[in-house]
Amino acid sequence: MISQKTIASWMICFLLLLLLPIAFSEPTRNLKGTNARAPTVQQIRNKEVIVDNGIVRVTFSNPEGLITGIKYNEIGNILNPHLRARGYWDITWQTENNSLPKLDRIEGTNFRIITQNEEQVEISFSRTWNGGSDHIPLNVDKRYIIRTNTSGIYTYGIFERQPEWPEVEMGQIRVAFKLNPDRFHYMVVADNRQRQMPTDDDRDINSGRAKPLAYKEAVQLTNPHNQMFKNQVDDKYQYSCEVKDNKVHGWISTNSNVGFWLISPSGEYRSGGPVKQELTSHVGPTTLTTFISQHYVGPDMETWYKTGEAWKKVLGPVFIYLNSDSTRNNLQHLLWEDAKRQAEQEVEAWPYGFVASSDFPTRQERGTITGRLFVNDRFLAPAGYAYIGLAPPGEAGSWQTNTKGYQFWTQTNETGYFTIDNVRPGTYNLYGWVHGFIGDFKYQNLVNVAAGSEISLDRVVFQPPRNGPTLWEIGVPDRTAREYFVPEPYENTMNPLYLNHTDKFRQYGLWQRYTELYPNHDLVYTVGVSNYSQDWFYAHVTRNIGGSTYVPATWQIVFELPYVNWRGSYTLQIALASAARANLKVRFNNEYSRPLLSAGVGRDNAIARHGIHGAYHLYSIDVPGRLLRTGTNTIYLRQSKAVGPFEGLMYDYILLKILIKKKIRREKVCKILKLIGFKKLLVYSKDTCQSIKKEK
């Protein structure tokens, strides 16, 4: 006879089995109550086009090609029903005759079905320029793809201009989505950058809900609907992301159990290289993919197209992905992890084989480049974890400002080997840089990629700009100012997301702390005594002396030289991580002497936009030995522009070296270095002294 204890045990096991599917459930991608099927296309009175695959139902205006509705998971419209512009492409542009940029939402004039079969539908909304000044002189073909059993929409654009067309500047090209503000309140940019967000209405300075701050994008929320946001700062630039990390971001509706994500599977169609920062998602709720912009670089970006210059580029495809979860258990985590998995699948599938346009090469129509990167700095060594990539031909570092061509980047492995695959046919330069070394690498030969080609470059060598042993250094050559002193935020203007965060520099108003730290005099850094992580402010900004009056700041580097070669030369190298309308003047031992460097540099605005870096610049300054002294020396770094709070610089790395001529005898070099008496000096090459240790 079965005991009551045994029956109870069986019942417990049965209940556990019932709960297992819930405990281990993953987000579903299917619309409730419907089954995935081949997508259909329906035209409504020549005003709307509806594409439906049983999972998502997408409505487009016809022939404009604006996405006016996305139905998913019993939500009638994911997008904001109160706006005409809900899902759209746009371009910011101007001509020589226009003083102010115009916004063109690229509304199509012709609709076509490109492909319709059991696997997918691809549709086109195009516009051909026929003259006039109302629209940008550009032919545009916006494409949308909806596939069977796919929870989302692919979109890409084909942009083309003819050489005889007028000169034009295209400062920004992007895809934007405005989501339903009643449903989406939780935003995710990364594992450690996600939070509940205020509403767009909370930013309204005219209604008294917010007050403006030092620049237009930033507001302080003084009377938000949800008082948890009171006194916080909201600014879309606080959520910027480097291109290499900008794979997926979006929003979650916690009351509808739905996620909306923008997935960028490749960086080939973006501009400015892998560490250029771009906007992601922000209050609206808004989510973006930006293909071309001047963000964190400024007008130095190559966005002007002259008469006689033809151009054609495919931007995208990107994937708008929707997911849902019915369990409500740890909703944000489940939907975000699923979105990351989907992003990995999209990256793995790149380049897509289902794109109809012949302007988008398939995997078989692309090439592969392999090789191994070395650094020759005193001795030859593999360049581990370096960035290396193909971009249009130009000078070393020109990839930073390139927007017109395609770029293909990767990182070397720990022993310097690299593979750059899925490269479009074309002619490129091979560029790169290595963490721990200043300067830009450029391979001496052009790289010609043909369809199906496999090119082995074998060994490529980067020779950093070194011409002698280093006497002292400040910082780490990593193209950022991250290692320097970043102050704590103001309590009444903080973003709680970045408290105790690795990106603490994204807080608002940190530049103002400089005046508080140095109210009456500027920063003085003593080599061998000061610590750059505590004593070197992250940004060389102006100093406020009251109200809206700012003055230039002159920083000093104080260092000792036990011996000076009066007839010799030295080199001061300054690597900048950012510059915004700055003028850097460098002097030795006399604050009022003629500067050895006077450089107007930069318009990247990274200080105001919470970036710890913008565009990279490197200066090598020849210093005659007669300007130095035995004993105490001082370098004066003056940023001489001071219109407001945002003119300034961020330093990456500074070092002083002795200039060693290649023909000088090893014995003489060693004698000079010993006379200097530093405890450890790095030297030029194996032919001199690899290291010299000597107590003073």
XYZ file of C-alpha atoms in Angstrom:
696
model
C 0.000 0.000 0.000
C 1.356 3.418 -1.028
C 2.031 5.642 1.945
C 0.787 9.217 2.205
C 4.418 10.367 2.312
C 5.097 8.748 -1.084
C 1.986 10.334 -2.616
C 3.034 13.759 -1.314
C 6.515 13.296 -2.838
C 4.998 12.419 -6.233
C 2.756 15.482 -6.118
C 5.728 17.747 -5.363
C 7.670 16.262 -8.299
C 4.656 16.760 -10.585
C 4.357 20.432 -9.589
C 8.076 20.981 -10.157
C 7.768 19.534 -13.661
C 4.949 21.957 -14.390
C 7.087 24.887 -13.217
C 10.198 23.956 -15.195
C 9.066 25.544 -18.482
C 8.401 28.797 -16.654
C 11.677 28.762 -14.768
C 13.735 28.186 -17.908
C 11.625 30.076 -20.409
C 13.224 32.469 -22.886
C 11.673 35.536 -24.500
C 9.254 34.625 -27.239
C 9.452 36.288 -30.647
C 6.017 35.331 -31.958
C 2.833 37.366 -31.932
C 0.317 35.902 -29.488
C -2.400 33.869 -31.138
C -0.834 33.934 -34.626
C 1.638 31.832 -36.532
C 4.599 32.964 -38.579
C 3.965 32.860 -42.316
C 5.287 34.169 -45.598
C 5.124 37.969 -45.569
C 2.367 39.691 -47.510
C 2.228 43.168 -49.065
C -0.979 45.170 -49.110
C -1.470 48.623 -50.645
C -4.276 50.724 -49.164
C -5.695 53.375 -51.558
C -2.148 54.247 -52.694
C -1.589 55.929 -49.319
C -0.304 53.074 -47.197
C 1.729 49.924 -47.650
C 1.355 47.155 -45.058
C 3.787 44.243 -44.783
C 2.795 41.421 -42.428
C 4.605 38.157 -41.668
C 2.348 37.016 -38.831
C 4.823 38.226 -36.203
C 5.189 41.906 -37.047
C 2.854 44.063 -39.082
C 4.542 47.210 -40.435
C 2.706 50.141 -41.991
C 4.464 52.603 -44.311
C 3.233 55.867 -45.790
C 3.099 55.600 -49.577
C 5.141 56.755 -51.445
C 7.064 58.611 -48.699
C 8.260 55.440 -46.998
C 7.869 56.678 -43.414
C 7.149 53.884 -40.937
C 3.896 54.938 -39.320
C 3.042 51.776 -37.409
C 4.524 48.568 -36.033
C 2.064 46.073 -34.603
C 3.607 43.418 -32.385
C 2.493 41.152 -29.533
C -1.026 42.590 -29.362
C 0.324 46.156 -29.213
C -1.475 48.083 -31.918
C 1.432 50.457 -32.499
C 4.887 50.289 -30.958
C 5.594 53.798 -32.271
C 4.407 57.178 -31.002
C 0.870 57.668 -32.395
C 0.981 61.432 -31.840
C 3.867 62.152 -34.227
C 3.962 62.087 -38.001
C 7.686 61.282 -37.960
C 7.831 58.005 -36.034
C 10.206 55.780 -37.986
C 12.280 57.536 -40.622
C 15.593 58.277 -42.315
C 16.873 61.852 -42.365
C 19.818 63.953 -43.542
C 21.122 67.261 -42.228
C 22.529 69.208 -45.188
C 23.447 72.603 -46.548
C 24.910 74.246 -49.634
C 27.318 77.141 -50.031
C 24.355 79.490 -50.316
C 22.690 78.294 -47.099
C 23.994 79.685 -43.826
C 21.951 77.241 -41.763
C 21.646 73.460 -42.225
C 18.366 71.985 -43.455
C 16.694 68.758 -42.380
C 15.509 66.398 -45.114
C 13.456 63.374 -44.027
C 14.065 61.784 -47.434
C 10.423 61.198 -48.253
C 10.147 58.984 -51.293
C 8.211 59.703 -54.481
C 8.127 56.173 -55.910
C 7.174 52.830 -54.346
C 8.248 49.441 -55.722
C 8.137 45.839 -54.609
C 11.651 44.531 -55.218
C 11.208 40.954 -53.980
C 8.210 38.954 -52.797
C 8.428 35.214 -52.218
C 7.954 32.604 -49.503
C 11.103 33.751 -47.701
C 10.847 37.523 -47.678
C 9.537 40.818 -48.972
C 11.846 43.663 -49.952
C 10.262 47.011 -50.792
C 11.682 50.321 -51.996
C 10.760 53.968 -51.477
C 12.983 56.052 -53.723
C 13.466 59.657 -54.763
C 15.441 61.053 -57.691
C 16.771 64.593 -57.559
C 15.507 66.680 -60.448
C 16.931 70.034 -59.453
C 15.662 72.674 -57.074
C 16.654 73.642 -53.552
C 13.881 72.020 -51.509
C 15.680 68.675 -51.273
C 19.266 67.614 -51.027
C 20.867 66.958 -54.452
C 20.983 63.208 -53.949
C 19.302 60.101 -55.298
C 18.031 58.004 -52.415
C 16.594 54.497 -52.353
C 15.279 53.418 -48.940
C 14.845 49.655 -48.673
C 12.962 47.576 -46.099
C 13.096 43.780 -45.759
C 10.715 41.618 -43.720
C 11.512 37.925 -43.678
C 9.514 34.834 -42.816
C 9.678 33.829 -39.156
C 11.654 36.971 -38.294
C 10.664 39.290 -35.480
C 11.708 42.575 -36.981
C 12.566 44.726 -39.979
C 15.811 45.207 -41.893
C 16.473 48.576 -43.494
C 19.240 49.979 -45.647
C 19.696 52.969 -47.929
C 21.452 53.495 -51.258
C 22.722 57.070 -51.579
C 24.156 58.466 -54.817
C 25.159 61.842 -56.245
C 26.225 62.704 -59.775
C 29.472 64.640 -60.380
C 27.743 67.567 -62.122
C 25.439 68.278 -59.210
C 25.894 71.294 -56.877
C 28.331 71.307 -54.005
C 26.684 70.077 -50.807
C 27.510 69.277 -47.202
C 25.897 66.254 -45.506
C 26.603 66.561 -41.807
C 24.422 63.718 -40.571
C 22.609 60.682 -41.950
C 20.650 58.444 -39.594
C 17.649 56.204 -38.967
C 15.406 57.245 -36.054
C 12.454 55.735 -34.213
C 10.115 57.511 -31.799
C 8.435 54.926 -29.569
C 5.129 55.031 -27.744
C 5.818 57.171 -24.631
C 3.005 55.533 -22.663
C 4.652 52.123 -22.911
C 8.448 52.461 -23.069
C 10.267 53.812 -20.004
C 13.289 51.540 -19.505
C 16.343 52.114 -21.711
C 19.350 49.826 -22.270
C 22.650 50.762 -23.929
C 24.976 48.217 -22.297
C 25.156 45.751 -19.404
C 26.149 48.571 -17.059
C 24.286 51.395 -18.812
C 20.563 50.834 -18.375
C 17.936 52.601 -16.327
C 14.385 53.869 -15.922
C 14.148 57.104 -17.924
C 12.256 60.385 -17.580
C 9.788 61.422 -20.275
C 10.222 63.877 -23.101
C 7.665 66.095 -21.397
C 9.923 66.232 -18.328
C 12.479 68.098 -20.472
C 10.062 70.933 -21.295
C 11.686 74.158 -20.086
C 8.673 76.256 -21.165
C 6.275 74.439 -18.827
C 8.596 74.737 -15.843
C 9.397 71.039 -15.671
C 13.065 71.610 -16.524
C 15.588 74.384 -16.720
C 18.241 74.873 -19.391
C 21.890 74.280 -18.629
C 25.134 75.327 -20.275
C 24.207 73.984 -23.711
C 20.937 73.122 -25.388
C 20.992 69.317 -25.136
C 21.345 69.327 -21.339
C 18.500 70.193 -18.956
C 17.962 69.813 -15.239
C 14.660 68.142 -14.329
C 13.181 70.464 -11.715
C 9.571 69.248 -11.668
C 9.340 65.892 -13.462
C 6.185 63.781 -13.419
C 8.064 61.137 -11.462
C 9.829 62.808 -8.548
C 12.548 60.151 -8.522
C 14.125 62.145 -11.372
C 14.009 65.499 -9.578
C 17.193 67.586 -10.065
C 18.766 64.974 -12.302
C 20.374 66.060 -15.555
C 19.160 64.605 -18.805
C 21.348 64.827 -21.895
C 21.359 62.455 -24.857
C 25.154 62.638 -25.107
C 25.472 60.890 -21.753
C 24.488 57.706 -23.591
C 26.928 57.930 -26.501
C 28.850 54.805 -27.422
C 31.954 53.954 -29.461
C 31.222 52.377 -32.841
C 33.022 49.150 -31.946
C 30.665 48.625 -28.983
C 27.529 50.003 -30.611
C 25.963 46.685 -31.660
C 22.582 46.777 -29.918
C 20.578 49.187 -27.772
C 16.940 50.024 -27.229
C 13.933 50.177 -24.939
C 11.778 47.858 -22.836
C 8.089 48.222 -22.086
C 7.666 46.667 -18.658
C 3.868 46.845 -18.739
C 3.683 45.204 -22.184
C 6.632 42.812 -21.730
C 8.138 43.947 -25.031
C 11.597 45.041 -26.136
C 12.460 47.267 -29.113
C 16.077 47.091 -30.302
C 18.276 48.583 -32.985
C 21.010 46.150 -34.052
C 24.010 47.269 -36.110
C 25.809 44.104 -37.252
C 28.733 45.856 -38.963
C 30.798 49.022 -38.760
C 31.678 49.085 -42.461
C 29.014 51.672 -43.300
C 29.785 53.987 -40.385
C 32.275 56.867 -40.375
C 35.315 57.817 -38.325
C 36.668 54.416 -37.312
C 35.999 52.019 -34.432
C 36.340 54.421 -31.493
C 34.282 57.292 -32.884
C 31.418 57.982 -30.508
C 27.818 58.148 -31.703
C 24.416 58.669 -30.166
C 22.353 55.594 -29.282
C 18.998 55.794 -27.461
C 17.748 58.690 -25.368
C 14.661 60.326 -23.869
C 11.714 60.446 -26.232
C 11.673 57.482 -26.115
C 14.037 57.632 -29.112
C 16.450 55.141 -30.615
C 18.921 55.858 -33.417
C 21.438 54.426 -35.805
C 23.773 57.166 -37.004
C 25.729 56.393 -40.155
C 27.469 59.739 -40.722
C 27.865 62.583 -38.245
C 30.303 65.153 -36.905
C 29.787 64.024 -33.306
C 32.998 64.039 -31.235
C 35.074 65.083 -34.264
C 33.456 68.267 -35.513
C 33.588 69.983 -38.904
C 36.894 68.286 -39.683
C 34.794 65.307 -40.824
C 34.810 64.989 -44.615
C 31.171 65.827 -45.198
C 31.510 68.310 -48.095
C 30.982 67.068 -51.649
C 32.319 69.371 -54.346
C 31.046 69.847 -57.858
C 32.674 67.196 -59.993
C 32.683 64.666 -57.154
C 30.566 61.557 -57.595
C 29.603 59.416 -54.623
C 27.661 56.271 -53.922
C 27.353 54.393 -50.665
C 25.131 51.728 -49.126
C 24.275 52.485 -45.508
C 23.163 49.410 -43.575
C 21.365 47.098 -43.399
C 20.509 47.467 -39.742
C 17.937 45.324 -37.954
C 14.996 46.584 -35.900
C 14.332 43.677 -33.560
C 11.328 43.080 -31.303
C 11.079 40.507 -28.528
C 8.697 39.711 -25.702
C 8.383 37.622 -22.579
C 5.233 36.365 -20.910
C 6.682 35.240 -17.566
C 7.449 38.729 -16.156
C 10.312 37.102 -14.258
C 13.380 39.371 -14.388
C 11.945 40.950 -17.528
C 14.652 43.518 -18.275
C 17.426 40.949 -17.942
C 15.706 38.342 -20.124
C 14.841 40.725 -22.943
C 18.281 42.345 -22.923
C 20.117 39.011 -22.946
C 17.915 37.846 -25.815
C 18.633 41.059 -27.731
C 22.364 40.490 -27.281
C 22.018 36.926 -28.558
C 20.141 38.202 -31.585
C 22.858 40.797 -32.204
C 25.484 38.043 -32.151
C 23.457 36.092 -34.713
C 23.220 39.152 -36.966
C 26.971 39.742 -36.736
C 27.591 36.092 -37.589
C 25.255 36.326 -40.607
C 26.991 39.431 -41.994
C 27.132 40.181 -44.874
C 23.536 39.166 -45.412
C 22.836 36.936 -48.376
C 19.221 38.042 -48.798
C 19.780 41.691 -49.776
C 18.476 42.248 -53.309
C 20.591 45.237 -54.348
C 23.648 44.498 -56.480
C 25.344 47.410 -54.686
C 25.601 45.191 -51.593
C 28.239 42.477 -52.239
C 27.610 38.988 -50.918
C 30.158 37.105 -48.841
C 31.478 35.389 -51.989
C 31.964 38.787 -53.662
C 34.189 40.109 -50.894
C 37.806 39.571 -49.904
C 39.919 38.697 -46.862
C 43.153 40.245 -45.557
C 45.472 38.498 -43.095
C 48.790 39.396 -41.554
C 50.771 39.966 -38.395
C 51.509 43.369 -36.882
C 54.774 44.124 -35.088
C 56.010 47.189 -33.226
C 59.618 48.248 -33.723
C 60.411 50.290 -30.618
C 63.901 49.477 -29.320
C 63.248 45.921 -30.492
C 60.758 44.089 -32.669
C 57.735 42.723 -30.782
C 54.252 41.486 -31.744
C 51.574 44.182 -31.431
C 48.994 42.407 -29.301
C 45.410 43.686 -29.185
C 46.154 46.563 -31.548
C 43.473 48.124 -33.733
C 44.051 47.605 -37.439
C 41.774 48.309 -40.364
C 41.201 49.126 -44.004
C 39.890 52.554 -45.002
C 40.072 54.770 -48.103
C 43.580 55.905 -49.123
C 44.912 58.935 -47.290
C 47.442 60.101 -44.747
C 48.124 58.194 -41.539
C 45.132 58.754 -39.261
C 42.901 60.094 -42.045
C 40.346 57.395 -41.265
C 39.266 59.528 -38.281
C 37.588 62.067 -40.563
C 36.537 59.825 -43.447
C 32.829 59.462 -44.162
C 32.749 58.843 -47.904
C 34.087 55.298 -48.096
C 33.817 52.020 -46.224
C 35.978 50.973 -43.276
C 36.797 47.488 -41.972
C 38.408 47.171 -38.541
C 39.492 44.426 -36.201
C 41.879 43.836 -33.295
C 44.987 41.723 -33.448
C 45.235 38.744 -31.132
C 47.765 38.572 -28.303
C 50.571 37.659 -30.740
C 49.729 40.307 -33.349
C 47.910 38.156 -35.909
C 44.855 39.634 -37.592
C 42.156 38.745 -40.101
C 39.962 41.352 -41.786
C 37.207 39.524 -43.611
C 34.173 40.409 -45.698
C 35.934 43.394 -47.293
C 34.198 45.063 -50.206
C 36.227 45.119 -53.440
C 38.242 48.327 -53.697
C 41.534 50.054 -52.998
C 42.456 50.768 -49.393
C 45.224 51.752 -47.052
C 45.921 49.601 -44.009
C 45.867 51.744 -40.863
C 46.197 51.085 -37.157
C 47.442 52.067 -33.727
C 48.846 50.205 -30.760
C 47.910 50.682 -27.119
C 50.956 51.904 -25.211
C 52.507 53.726 -28.182
C 51.867 57.154 -29.660
C 51.263 57.784 -33.324
C 49.398 56.219 -36.220
C 50.378 53.230 -38.330
C 49.974 53.204 -42.100
C 51.144 50.333 -44.300
C 53.431 51.557 -47.066
C 51.539 49.884 -49.932
C 47.967 50.174 -51.150
C 45.806 47.104 -50.615
C 43.724 46.153 -53.638
C 40.848 43.853 -52.739
C 39.029 41.914 -55.436
C 35.956 39.699 -55.195
C 36.910 36.405 -53.575
C 40.523 37.447 -52.971
C 42.561 36.199 -50.008
C 45.498 38.525 -49.403
C 48.282 37.694 -46.963
C 50.423 40.663 -45.942
C 52.630 38.428 -43.793
C 54.567 40.818 -41.526
C 53.730 44.514 -41.205
C 55.738 46.747 -38.891
C 54.730 49.899 -37.023
C 57.611 52.249 -36.212
C 56.425 54.607 -33.441
C 57.755 58.171 -33.619
C 60.704 57.761 -31.261
C 64.060 59.447 -31.801
C 65.704 59.066 -28.420
C 65.364 57.923 -24.829
C 62.447 59.120 -22.723
C 63.356 61.384 -19.810
C 59.861 61.457 -18.323
C 56.247 60.846 -19.283
C 52.755 61.791 -18.122
C 49.773 59.511 -18.731
C 49.203 56.371 -20.759
C 49.170 56.442 -24.587
C 45.673 55.051 -25.137
C 44.042 57.971 -27.031
C 41.847 58.909 -24.064
C 42.100 61.028 -20.919
C 40.543 58.266 -18.858
C 43.581 57.763 -16.615
C 43.633 61.356 -15.344
C 41.731 62.914 -12.454
C 37.982 62.940 -13.097
C 36.195 64.781 -10.268
C 33.013 63.779 -8.511
C 29.737 65.198 -9.900
C 27.610 67.862 -8.261
C 24.913 66.324 -6.065
C 22.161 68.469 -7.568
C 23.038 67.788 -11.240
C 24.061 64.171 -11.329
C 22.958 61.179 -13.327
C 22.723 58.311 -10.801
C 23.584 55.797 -13.538
C 27.211 56.940 -13.468
C 27.802 56.915 -9.721
C 30.632 54.470 -8.942
C 30.794 53.740 -12.662
C 33.751 53.163 -14.975
C 32.362 55.980 -17.156
C 32.151 58.575 -14.380
C 33.312 61.202 -16.900
C 29.794 61.171 -18.420
C 28.408 63.285 -15.588
C 27.319 66.837 -16.356
C 29.346 69.884 -15.336
C 32.648 68.236 -14.407
C 34.565 70.949 -16.272
C 33.330 73.467 -13.665
C 35.269 71.643 -10.957
C 38.527 72.979 -12.392
C 37.769 76.512 -11.217
C 36.915 75.190 -7.752
C 40.181 73.265 -7.526
C 42.250 76.140 -8.930
C 40.369 79.367 -8.118
C 43.391 81.683 -8.147
C 46.130 79.849 -10.025
C 46.434 77.059 -12.533
C 47.589 73.473 -12.341
C 51.254 72.747 -11.579
C 52.519 69.205 -12.125
C 55.936 68.157 -10.776
C 57.514 65.193 -12.524
C 58.568 62.522 -10.036
C 56.379 63.985 -7.277
C 52.884 64.428 -8.706
C 50.593 61.553 -9.625
C 48.737 62.034 -12.901
C 45.710 60.077 -11.696
C 45.255 62.571 -8.848
C 47.063 65.749 -9.883
C 46.358 66.095 -13.615
C 42.827 67.346 -14.308
C 41.149 65.378 -17.088
C 40.517 68.489 -19.236
C 42.586 71.624 -19.799
C 39.656 74.037 -19.701
C 39.204 77.747 -19.106
C 38.917 79.191 -15.595
C 35.813 81.085 -14.521
C 36.584 84.321 -12.662
C 32.986 85.334 -12.046
C 29.674 85.312 -13.879
C 30.178 84.456 -17.527
C 33.792 85.642 -17.659
C 36.459 83.063 -18.427
C 40.228 83.361 -18.735
C 42.825 81.127 -20.371
C 44.546 78.534 -18.216
C 48.312 78.022 -18.227
C 49.440 74.673 -16.868
C 52.993 74.043 -15.741
C 55.133 70.904 -15.873
C 58.116 71.193 -13.532
C 61.005 68.745 -13.918
C 64.654 68.352 -12.972
C 67.599 67.832 -15.341
C 70.915 67.016 -13.628
C 72.674 67.509 -16.966
C 71.829 69.417 -20.154
C 73.444 68.944 -23.540
C 73.464 72.611 -24.536
C 74.423 71.921 -28.145
C 72.003 69.036 -28.482
C 68.271 68.806 -29.058
C 65.315 67.427 -27.173
C 61.812 66.501 -28.297
C 58.565 67.172 -26.471
C 55.723 65.024 -27.752
C 52.137 65.902 -26.914
C 49.333 63.534 -27.863
C 45.867 65.059 -27.560
C 42.795 62.943 -26.907
C 40.453 65.844 -27.683
C 40.425 69.496 -28.657
C 37.552 71.977 -28.818
C 38.183 75.404 -30.406
C 41.515 75.479 -28.607
C 44.824 77.211 -29.193
C 47.721 75.435 -27.517
C 50.912 77.397 -26.908
C 54.009 75.642 -25.538
C 56.926 77.498 -23.942
C 60.053 76.450 -22.021
C 61.314 78.247 -18.912
C 59.791 81.606 -19.856
C 56.050 82.051 -19.745
C 56.232 85.100 -22.025
C 58.746 83.922 -24.608
C 57.932 83.068 -28.200
C 56.098 79.710 -28.138
C 57.710 76.667 -29.696
C 54.208 75.554 -30.671
C 51.130 77.645 -31.335
C 48.380 75.441 -32.705
C 44.741 76.206 -33.237
C 43.199 72.776 -33.001
C 39.959 70.865 -32.823
C 36.215 71.321 -32.808
C 35.149 67.939 -31.436
C 33.208 69.335 -28.426
C 33.981 66.232 -26.363
C 34.272 68.237 -23.131
C 30.694 69.519 -23.330
C 29.374 66.162 -24.566
C 30.848 64.022 -21.787
C 33.335 62.208 -23.987
C 36.714 61.281 -22.532
C 38.148 61.551 -26.019
C 37.371 63.046 -29.410
C 39.719 63.345 -32.382
C 43.372 62.346 -31.867
C 46.221 64.778 -32.590
C 49.975 64.353 -32.131
C 52.604 67.106 -31.936
C 56.378 66.602 -31.882
C 58.185 69.765 -30.813
C 61.927 70.246 -31.319
C 63.484 71.811 -28.213
C 67.012 73.266 -28.527
C 69.207 72.300 -25.583
C 70.022 75.969 -24.983
C 66.431 76.506 -23.754
C 66.905 74.035 -20.914
C 68.682 74.419 -17.594
C 70.685 72.196 -15.351
C 68.373 71.779 -12.391
C 64.739 72.904 -12.370
C 62.884 73.452 -15.664
C 59.292 74.452 -16.396
C 57.116 73.826 -19.436
C 54.177 76.198 -19.853
C 51.112 74.784 -21.598
C 48.700 77.609 -22.310
C 45.249 77.132 -23.824
C 44.747 80.707 -24.946
C 41.109 80.763 -26.107
C 38.552 81.606 -23.433
C 35.193 82.667 -24.834
C 33.268 80.262 -22.592
C 33.603 77.095 -20.526
C 34.071 74.612 -23.379
C 37.242 75.741 -25.131
C 39.854 73.261 -24.074
C 41.950 70.160 -24.513
C 42.219 66.646 -23.199
C 45.716 65.228 -23.138
C 46.403 61.633 -23.978
C 50.121 61.457 -23.238
C 53.101 63.810 -22.844
C 56.782 62.861 -22.882
C 60.177 64.533 -23.145
C 63.036 62.819 -24.985
C 66.669 63.436 -25.856
C 67.183 63.600 -29.590
C 69.754 60.957 -30.549
C 71.161 61.084 -34.058
C 71.456 57.682 -35.674
C 75.181 58.030 -36.431
C 76.181 58.835 -32.873
C 78.444 56.255 -31.269
C 76.937 53.951 -28.656
C 79.596 54.857 -26.105
C 78.736 58.558 -26.338
C 75.010 57.888 -25.949
C 75.625 55.819 -22.844
C 77.891 58.499 -21.425
C 75.232 61.182 -21.911
C 72.550 59.023 -20.322
C 74.726 58.235 -17.337
C 75.428 61.923 -16.839
C 71.703 62.636 -16.765
C 71.458 60.243 -13.853
C 67.845 59.066 -14.052
C 67.096 55.762 -12.376
C 65.754 54.211 -15.588
C 65.679 55.466 -19.151
C 64.252 53.922 -22.269
C 66.526 54.326 -25.274
C 66.377 54.445 -29.021
C 67.263 50.919 -30.133
C 69.440 47.892 -29.522
C 72.364 49.789 -31.046
C 72.392 52.153 -28.076
C 71.679 51.228 -24.473
C 68.456 49.264 -24.034
C 68.169 50.426 -20.437
C 70.437 52.154 -17.994
C 69.978 51.994 -14.274
C 71.918 54.398 -12.154
C 71.232 55.932 -8.791
C 71.622 59.660 -8.608
